[in-house]
């Protein structure tokens, strides 16, 4: 299974952030790692969300000197601590579910099948598209968490 470039970059960023927070890396090392990931973290409109926050904090850190630099590092570490999942966190599995509605049963929704990859869900979707009695045929991705705590962290 191939991993989305953004997801792979985000995982790498989390690993780098963990290393910084554990004092296994210095901020300059984190800065270099982050900058190497920027292209993969950016969407059509550039960086956003947490990634943009981290970028701005890194810019502030880079431009600072003396006590201001220490303060900028503290702000960066604080933001990263909010971004890095706790050690007990387990990533959810993703189920790719082919769903549809049946005009003969208004208001009801059905699942034709669920898969561990989007590619397989798309294969089923193509097979089912000619069926006249199915409408609103689509794929829904559903994260499946082990615990409520893991789910809460993702929110």
GROMACS .gro file of C-alpha atoms in nm:
model
  155
    1UNK     CA    1   0.000   0.000   0.000
    2UNK     CA    2   0.144   0.336  -0.096
    3UNK     CA    3   0.108   0.620   0.147
    4UNK     CA    4  -0.012   0.966   0.051
    5UNK     CA    5   0.283   1.209   0.026
    6UNK     CA    6   0.123   1.454   0.270
    7UNK     CA    7   0.054   1.179   0.526
    8UNK     CA    8   0.412   1.051   0.499
    9UNK     CA    9   0.546   1.406   0.544
   10UNK     CA   10   0.316   1.464   0.842
   11UNK     CA   11   0.438   1.141   1.007
   12UNK     CA   12   0.797   1.246   0.950
   13UNK     CA   13   0.723   1.589   1.099
   14UNK     CA   14   0.569   1.429   1.408
   15UNK     CA   15   0.877   1.208   1.447
   16UNK     CA   16   1.104   1.513   1.420
   17UNK     CA   17   0.887   1.705   1.669
   18UNK     CA   18   0.900   1.415   1.915
   19UNK     CA   19   1.279   1.409   1.887
   20UNK     CA   20   1.297   1.783   1.953
   21UNK     CA   21   1.063   1.763   2.251
   22UNK     CA   22   1.268   1.473   2.393
   23UNK     CA   23   1.585   1.683   2.351
   24UNK     CA   24   1.723   1.429   2.105
   25UNK     CA   25   1.742   1.704   1.840
   26UNK     CA   26   1.823   2.072   1.853
   27UNK     CA   27   1.600   2.337   1.699
   28UNK     CA   28   1.837   2.391   1.402
   29UNK     CA   29   1.807   2.020   1.317
   30UNK     CA   30   1.429   2.039   1.344
   31UNK     CA   31   1.433   2.353   1.128
   32UNK     CA   32   1.625   2.173   0.852
   33UNK     CA   33   1.398   1.869   0.870
   34UNK     CA   34   1.086   2.088   0.857
   35UNK     CA   35   1.213   2.284   0.557
   36UNK     CA   36   1.290   1.958   0.375
   37UNK     CA   37   0.925   1.856   0.424
   38UNK     CA   38   0.760   2.189   0.335
   39UNK     CA   39   0.684   2.100  -0.028
   40UNK     CA   40   0.512   1.775   0.072
   41UNK     CA   41   0.320   1.944   0.355
   42UNK     CA   42   0.187   2.224   0.136
   43UNK     CA   43  -0.146   2.206  -0.038
   44UNK     CA   44  -0.260   2.410  -0.338
   45UNK     CA   45  -0.269   2.724  -0.121
   46UNK     CA   46   0.059   2.657   0.059
   47UNK     CA   47   0.095   2.565   0.424
   48UNK     CA   48  -0.202   2.589   0.656
   49UNK     CA   49  -0.310   2.483   1.003
   50UNK     CA   50  -0.046   2.343   1.235
   51UNK     CA   51   0.218   2.337   0.963
   52UNK     CA   52   0.181   2.711   0.902
   53UNK     CA   53   0.195   2.778   1.279
   54UNK     CA   54   0.516   2.577   1.307
   55UNK     CA   55   0.665   2.756   1.005
   56UNK     CA   56   0.588   3.098   1.155
   57UNK     CA   57   0.733   2.997   1.493
   58UNK     CA   58   1.047   2.869   1.321
   59UNK     CA   59   1.079   3.198   1.132
   60UNK     CA   60   1.049   3.390   1.459
   61UNK     CA   61   1.307   3.161   1.621
   62UNK     CA   62   1.548   3.203   1.330
   63UNK     CA   63   1.523   3.583   1.338
   64UNK     CA   64   1.558   3.610   1.717
   65UNK     CA   65   1.866   3.656   1.933
   66UNK     CA   66   1.943   3.626   2.304
   67UNK     CA   67   1.649   3.600   2.542
   68UNK     CA   68   1.405   3.648   2.255
   69UNK     CA   69   1.547   3.337   2.087
   70UNK     CA   70   1.493   3.134   2.405
   71UNK     CA   71   1.137   3.265   2.425
   72UNK     CA   72   1.079   3.176   2.059
   73UNK     CA   73   1.209   2.823   2.121
   74UNK     CA   74   0.973   2.787   2.419
   75UNK     CA   75   0.679   2.897   2.201
   76UNK     CA   76   0.781   2.648   1.930
   77UNK     CA   77   0.812   2.362   2.178
   78UNK     CA   78   0.475   2.451   2.330
   79UNK     CA   79   0.302   2.440   1.990
   80UNK     CA   80   0.472   2.114   1.897
   81UNK     CA   81   0.364   1.958   2.226
   82UNK     CA   82   0.002   2.027   2.123
   83UNK     CA   83   0.063   1.873   1.782
   84UNK     CA   84   0.242   1.552   1.882
   85UNK     CA   85   0.014   1.267   1.992
   86UNK     CA   86   0.072   1.113   2.335
   87UNK     CA   87   0.282   0.796   2.352
   88UNK     CA   88  -0.032   0.585   2.408
   89UNK     CA   89  -0.194   0.710   2.086
   90UNK     CA   90  -0.256   0.460   1.808
   91UNK     CA   91  -0.341   0.581   1.459
   92UNK     CA   92  -0.680   0.473   1.332
   93UNK     CA   93  -0.722   0.224   1.054
   94UNK     CA   94  -0.900   0.371   0.755
   95UNK     CA   95  -1.198   0.188   0.608
   96UNK     CA   96  -1.297   0.291   0.255
   97UNK     CA   97  -1.671   0.226   0.237
   98UNK     CA   98  -1.875   0.220  -0.082
   99UNK     CA   99  -2.212   0.365   0.009
  100UNK     CA  100  -2.534   0.427  -0.181
  101UNK     CA  101  -2.899   0.504  -0.140
  102UNK     CA  102  -3.192   0.315  -0.285
  103UNK     CA  103  -3.480   0.527  -0.419
  104UNK     CA  104  -3.715   0.242  -0.326
  105UNK     CA  105  -3.631   0.312   0.042
  106UNK     CA  106  -3.615   0.692   0.084
  107UNK     CA  107  -3.394   0.815   0.366
  108UNK     CA  108  -3.206   0.487   0.404
  109UNK     CA  109  -2.834   0.454   0.337
  110UNK     CA  110  -2.654   0.131   0.255
  111UNK     CA  111  -2.298   0.004   0.240
  112UNK     CA  112  -2.203  -0.218  -0.050
  113UNK     CA  113  -1.862  -0.302   0.092
  114UNK     CA  114  -1.567  -0.174   0.293
  115UNK     CA  115  -1.199  -0.200   0.205
  116UNK     CA  116  -0.861  -0.123   0.351
  117UNK     CA  117  -0.753   0.068   0.039
  118UNK     CA  118  -0.920   0.338  -0.164
  119UNK     CA  119  -0.816   0.162  -0.485
  120UNK     CA  120  -1.025  -0.144  -0.402
  121UNK     CA  121  -1.322   0.072  -0.305
  122UNK     CA  122  -1.293   0.249  -0.643
  123UNK     CA  123  -1.292  -0.088  -0.820
  124UNK     CA  124  -1.621  -0.180  -0.653
  125UNK     CA  125  -1.764   0.164  -0.722
  126UNK     CA  126  -1.697   0.116  -1.095
  127UNK     CA  127  -1.863  -0.226  -1.089
  128UNK     CA  128  -2.174  -0.089  -0.918
  129UNK     CA  129  -2.219   0.231  -1.119
  130UNK     CA  130  -2.425   0.067  -1.397
  131UNK     CA  131  -2.686  -0.060  -1.148
  132UNK     CA  132  -3.000   0.149  -1.208
  133UNK     CA  133  -3.152   0.100  -0.864
  134UNK     CA  134  -2.859   0.253  -0.677
  135UNK     CA  135  -2.824   0.628  -0.644
  136UNK     CA  136  -2.581   0.862  -0.473
  137UNK     CA  137  -2.306   0.602  -0.510
  138UNK     CA  138  -1.991   0.729  -0.337
  139UNK     CA  139  -1.688   0.636  -0.127
  140UNK     CA  140  -1.669   0.736   0.237
  141UNK     CA  141  -1.343   0.707   0.432
  142UNK     CA  142  -1.397   0.616   0.795
  143UNK     CA  143  -1.122   0.625   1.059
  144UNK     CA  144  -1.153   0.329   1.296
  145UNK     CA  145  -0.999   0.409   1.637
  146UNK     CA  146  -0.901   0.165   1.910
  147UNK     CA  147  -1.015   0.390   2.195
  148UNK     CA  148  -1.223   0.698   2.264
  149UNK     CA  149  -0.902   0.868   2.384
  150UNK     CA  150  -0.742   0.812   2.042
  151UNK     CA  151  -1.055   0.951   1.877
  152UNK     CA  152  -1.054   1.255   2.110
  153UNK     CA  153  -0.692   1.331   2.024
  154UNK     CA  154  -0.778   1.334   1.652
  155UNK     CA  155  -1.056   1.584   1.707
   0.00000   0.00000   0.00000
